[in-house]
Short mmCIF file of C-alpha atoms and ligand atoms in Angstrom, two decimals:
data_model
loop_
_atom_site.label_atom_id
_atom_site.label_comp_id
_atom_site.label_asym_id
_atom_site.label_seq_id
_atom_site.Cartn_x
_atom_site.Cartn_y
_atom_site.Cartn_z
CA MET A 1 111.74 21.46 24.80
CA CYS A 2 111.91 20.98 21.02
CA GLU A 3 114.83 19.09 19.50
CA SER A 4 117.29 21.28 17.61
CA VAL A 5 117.70 20.71 13.88
CA LYS A 6 120.97 18.95 13.06
CA ILE A 7 122.65 19.86 9.79
CA LEU A 8 125.67 19.25 7.54
CA GLU A 9 127.93 22.19 6.67
CA PRO A 10 130.59 21.21 4.11
CA SER A 11 133.89 23.07 4.40
CA LEU A 12 134.86 24.43 0.99
CA LEU A 13 138.58 24.33 1.86
CA ALA A 14 138.61 20.69 0.75
CA SER A 15 136.83 21.25 -2.55
CA ASP A 16 138.49 21.30 -5.97
CA PRO A 17 138.85 25.06 -6.69
CA GLY A 18 138.46 24.45 -10.41
CA ARG A 19 135.13 22.68 -9.93
CA LEU A 20 133.80 24.55 -6.93
CA ALA A 21 130.29 25.43 -8.16
CA GLU A 22 129.75 21.95 -9.58
CA GLN A 23 130.89 20.26 -6.36
CA MET A 24 128.69 22.58 -4.30
CA ALA A 25 125.69 21.64 -6.44
CA ARG A 26 126.40 17.94 -5.82
CA ALA A 27 126.72 18.48 -2.04
CA ALA A 28 123.51 20.52 -1.99
CA ARG A 29 121.63 17.73 -3.76
CA GLY A 30 122.89 15.33 -1.08
CA GLY A 31 121.50 17.49 1.73
CA ALA A 32 124.17 20.08 2.62
CA ALA A 33 122.43 22.96 4.42
CA MET A 34 125.09 25.67 4.66
CA TRP A 35 128.64 26.30 3.36
CA HIS A 36 131.66 26.70 5.60
CA LEU A 37 134.15 29.27 4.28
CA ASP A 38 137.51 29.17 6.06
CA VAL A 39 139.27 32.53 6.00
CA MET A 40 143.00 32.45 6.82
CA ASP A 41 145.52 35.29 6.74
CA GLY A 42 148.89 33.55 7.14
CA HIS A 43 149.27 35.12 10.63
CA PHE A 44 146.62 33.77 13.00
CA VAL A 45 147.18 30.46 11.21
CA PRO A 46 150.05 29.63 8.83
CA ASN A 47 147.84 29.10 5.76
CA LEU A 48 146.04 31.42 3.30
CA SER A 49 142.59 30.83 1.86
CA PHE A 50 139.46 32.69 0.73
CA GLY A 51 138.63 36.41 0.68
CA PRO A 52 135.34 38.36 0.51
CA HIS A 53 135.22 38.37 -3.31
CA ILE A 54 135.10 34.56 -3.26
CA CYS A 55 132.17 34.72 -0.82
CA ALA A 56 130.26 37.14 -3.08
CA GLY A 57 131.12 35.12 -6.18
CA LEU A 58 129.97 31.82 -4.69
CA LEU A 59 126.62 33.29 -3.70
CA LYS A 60 125.83 33.69 -7.41
CA HIS A 61 125.92 29.92 -7.67
CA THR A 62 124.11 28.80 -4.54
CA SER A 63 120.96 29.53 -2.59
CA LEU A 64 122.45 28.12 0.63
CA PRO A 65 123.91 30.48 3.25
CA ILE A 66 127.65 30.99 3.71
CA ASP A 67 129.13 30.72 7.20
CA VAL A 68 132.46 32.58 7.43
CA HIS A 69 135.09 31.21 9.84
CA LEU A 70 137.57 34.06 10.45
CA MET A 71 140.98 32.61 11.34
CA VAL A 72 142.74 35.96 11.05
CA GLU A 73 144.82 38.15 13.34
CA LYS A 74 142.60 41.22 12.89
CA PRO A 75 139.01 40.15 12.34
CA SER A 76 137.80 43.75 12.83
CA ARG A 77 139.21 44.52 9.35
CA PHE A 78 137.26 41.80 7.63
CA ILE A 79 133.81 41.72 9.21
CA ASP A 80 132.37 44.50 7.10
CA PRO A 81 133.77 43.21 3.78
CA PHE A 82 132.34 39.75 4.44
CA LEU A 83 128.96 41.13 5.52
CA HIS A 84 128.85 43.17 2.32
CA ALA A 85 129.83 40.05 0.40
CA GLY A 86 126.67 38.38 1.71
CA ALA A 87 127.92 36.19 4.57
CA SER A 88 124.99 34.88 6.63
CA SER A 89 127.08 34.29 9.72
CA VAL A 90 130.56 35.23 10.93
CA ILE A 91 132.63 33.24 13.43
CA LEU A 92 135.33 34.99 15.50
CA HIS A 93 138.11 33.28 17.45
CA VAL A 94 138.23 34.16 21.15
CA GLU A 95 142.06 33.92 21.08
CA VAL A 96 142.54 37.13 19.07
CA ARG A 97 144.47 39.95 20.77
CA ASP A 98 142.81 42.10 23.41
CA SER A 99 142.91 45.04 21.01
CA GLU A 100 140.26 43.25 18.93
CA PRO A 101 136.90 44.18 20.52
CA ILE A 102 135.02 40.88 20.38
CA PRO A 103 131.69 41.99 22.00
CA GLN A 104 131.53 45.05 19.73
CA MET A 105 132.23 42.94 16.64
CA LEU A 106 129.56 40.39 17.62
CA ARG A 107 127.01 43.21 18.01
CA GLU A 108 128.00 44.64 14.63
CA ILE A 109 127.43 41.25 12.98
CA LYS A 110 124.01 40.93 14.60
CA GLU A 111 122.97 44.49 13.69
CA ALA A 112 123.77 43.68 10.06
CA GLY A 113 121.25 40.84 10.23
CA ALA A 114 123.83 38.03 10.27
CA THR A 115 124.43 35.41 12.96
CA PRO A 116 127.36 36.15 15.30
CA ALA A 117 129.43 33.21 16.49
CA VAL A 118 132.61 32.46 18.42
CA SER A 119 135.16 29.70 18.11
CA LEU A 120 138.00 28.32 20.13
CA ARG A 121 141.13 26.28 19.44
CA PRO A 122 141.42 22.77 20.90
CA GLN A 123 143.62 23.89 23.83
CA THR A 124 141.66 27.01 24.79
CA PRO A 125 139.75 26.68 28.09
CA LEU A 126 135.98 26.56 27.57
CA GLU A 127 135.54 29.21 30.28
CA MET A 128 136.89 31.81 27.82
CA LEU A 129 133.61 31.51 25.92
CA GLU A 130 131.27 32.18 28.77
CA PRO A 131 131.20 36.02 28.59
CA TYR A 132 130.29 35.90 24.90
CA LEU A 133 127.49 33.34 25.08
CA PRO A 134 124.69 35.94 25.53
CA LEU A 135 125.91 37.64 22.33
CA VAL A 136 126.07 34.70 19.91
CA GLY A 137 123.80 32.38 17.98
CA ARG A 138 126.42 29.67 17.54
CA VAL A 139 129.63 28.35 19.04
CA LEU A 140 132.21 26.49 16.94
CA LEU A 141 134.44 24.00 18.69
CA MET A 142 137.66 23.22 16.81
CA SER A 143 138.52 19.53 16.88
CA VAL A 144 141.88 20.03 15.09
CA GLU A 145 144.41 22.87 15.25
CA PRO A 146 143.06 25.47 12.82
CA GLY A 147 144.95 26.04 9.57
CA TYR A 148 144.53 22.97 7.40
CA GLY A 149 141.91 20.51 6.27
CA GLY A 150 142.38 16.74 6.31
CA GLN A 151 143.66 16.43 9.89
CA THR A 152 142.67 13.76 12.39
CA PHE A 153 139.90 14.47 14.92
CA LEU A 154 141.43 15.16 18.36
CA PRO A 155 140.00 12.62 20.83
CA GLY A 156 139.45 15.09 23.71
CA SER A 157 136.97 16.99 21.52
CA LEU A 158 133.98 14.82 22.46
CA GLU A 159 134.48 15.54 26.14
CA ARG A 160 134.79 19.23 25.37
CA ALA A 161 131.59 19.15 23.32
CA ARG A 162 129.66 17.55 26.21
CA ALA A 163 131.00 20.14 28.67
CA LEU A 164 130.25 22.99 26.29
CA ARG A 165 126.73 21.72 25.62
CA ALA A 166 126.13 21.70 29.40
CA MET A 167 127.51 25.24 29.71
CA ILE A 168 125.33 26.48 26.83
CA ASP A 169 122.21 24.84 28.24
CA ARG A 170 122.91 26.45 31.61
CA VAL A 171 123.86 29.97 30.42
CA SER A 172 122.19 30.54 27.06
CA PRO A 173 119.99 27.70 25.79
CA GLY A 174 119.23 27.77 22.08
CA ILE A 175 122.80 28.41 20.90
CA GLN A 176 123.80 25.96 18.17
CA LEU A 177 127.02 24.01 18.63
CA GLN A 178 129.31 23.35 15.63
CA MET A 179 132.21 20.89 15.42
CA ASP A 180 134.99 21.63 12.93
CA GLY A 181 137.95 19.44 12.00
CA GLY A 182 138.38 15.75 11.24
CA VAL A 183 134.63 15.05 11.17
CA THR A 184 133.89 11.82 9.29
CA LEU A 185 131.03 9.39 8.83
CA ASP A 186 132.69 7.17 11.44
CA ASN A 187 132.81 9.73 14.24
CA ALA A 188 129.71 11.78 13.32
CA GLY A 189 127.37 9.64 15.46
CA SER A 190 129.42 10.19 18.65
CA ILE A 191 129.79 13.89 17.87
CA LEU A 192 126.02 14.29 17.56
CA GLU A 193 125.48 12.29 20.75
CA ALA A 194 127.84 14.70 22.55
CA GLY A 195 125.35 17.49 21.80
CA VAL A 196 126.69 18.98 18.56
CA ASP A 197 124.08 20.42 16.17
CA ILE A 198 126.15 21.23 13.08
CA LEU A 199 128.75 18.95 11.51
CA ILE A 200 131.39 20.82 9.52
CA ALA A 201 133.14 18.38 7.20
CA GLY A 202 135.66 19.16 4.46
CA SER A 203 137.67 16.20 3.24
CA ALA A 204 135.02 13.69 4.36
CA VAL A 205 132.68 15.34 1.85
CA PHE A 206 134.86 16.56 -1.01
CA ASP A 207 137.37 13.69 -1.13
CA ALA A 208 134.51 11.20 -1.49
CA PRO A 209 134.22 9.42 -4.85
CA ASP A 210 130.57 10.53 -4.98
CA ILE A 211 129.99 13.82 -3.16
CA GLU A 212 126.21 13.68 -3.40
CA ALA A 213 126.06 10.12 -2.03
CA ARG A 214 128.44 11.03 0.81
CA CYS A 215 126.23 13.97 1.83
CA GLU A 216 123.20 11.67 1.72
CA GLU A 217 125.00 9.34 4.13
CA PHE A 218 125.64 12.26 6.49
CA SER A 219 122.01 13.37 6.08
CA LEU A 220 120.80 9.93 7.19
CA LEU A 221 122.92 10.18 10.35
CA LEU A 222 121.50 13.65 10.93
CA GLY A 223 117.98 12.26 10.68
CA ARG A 224 117.14 14.26 7.58
C1 DX5 B 1 140.60 24.04 9.68
C2 DX5 B 1 139.27 24.51 9.17
C3 DX5 B 1 138.27 23.42 8.91
C4 DX5 B 1 138.70 22.43 7.86
C5 DX5 B 1 137.95 21.14 8.06
O1 DX5 B 1 141.34 25.16 10.03
O2 DX5 B 1 138.66 25.41 10.09
O3 DX5 B 1 137.01 23.99 8.55
O4 DX5 B 1 138.49 22.89 6.57
O5 DX5 B 1 138.44 20.21 7.16
P1 DX5 B 1 138.39 18.65 7.45
O6 DX5 B 1 136.94 18.27 7.58
O7 DX5 B 1 139.06 18.04 6.27
O8 DX5 B 1 139.13 18.42 8.74
ZN1 ZN B 2 136.62 26.08 9.72
#
């Protein structure tokens, strides 16, 4: 079996909004492979963040894909606008209300040519993911409570990553596993060892004195 490619996905939530394009260019030079765009509606999580127009606007300044993490109460309202805005992948939370048709939304994302993905909060049982695995290309495991950047990595997340990797390999091999929240240079090695393919890092990248050098350090850990 071939080894999966491991990549760095900087979370733009931690960037300086006034210098976004410039900071993205620095991160890209250091080896960033994809951008993480956190979308928050003030309901599913207490915070507000980026909308579809930001996604479309950023794509004028980058050739790297944008991965949209929908932390919103009604994702069905936002899938189409983000697909039209050029999102390459869309991540849905499994904890949304039953009235939100997750399998249908995942199919819609795939039919549009983007990668469908699901995510779960730190306390959500992993079993909730299982029915969706045949429908997704990626799974995002939250290692902090969603809503804010700069939080500390929750220790139980490594154990969850190992269990999830085993579930993925059993049910639907080939799905990429993402870890989001509190990822740093110090814990990245253990996260990768636990079977994670994609490191999402916000403050560890954008709070660094030299963003390009910090991404190069991550790239070395990723074997790139
Ligand atoms: C939290 C977001 C994360 C966050 C990560 O709700 O989903 O993507 O921006 O930021 P850091 O790496 O600073 O924890
Ligand atoms: Zn995120």
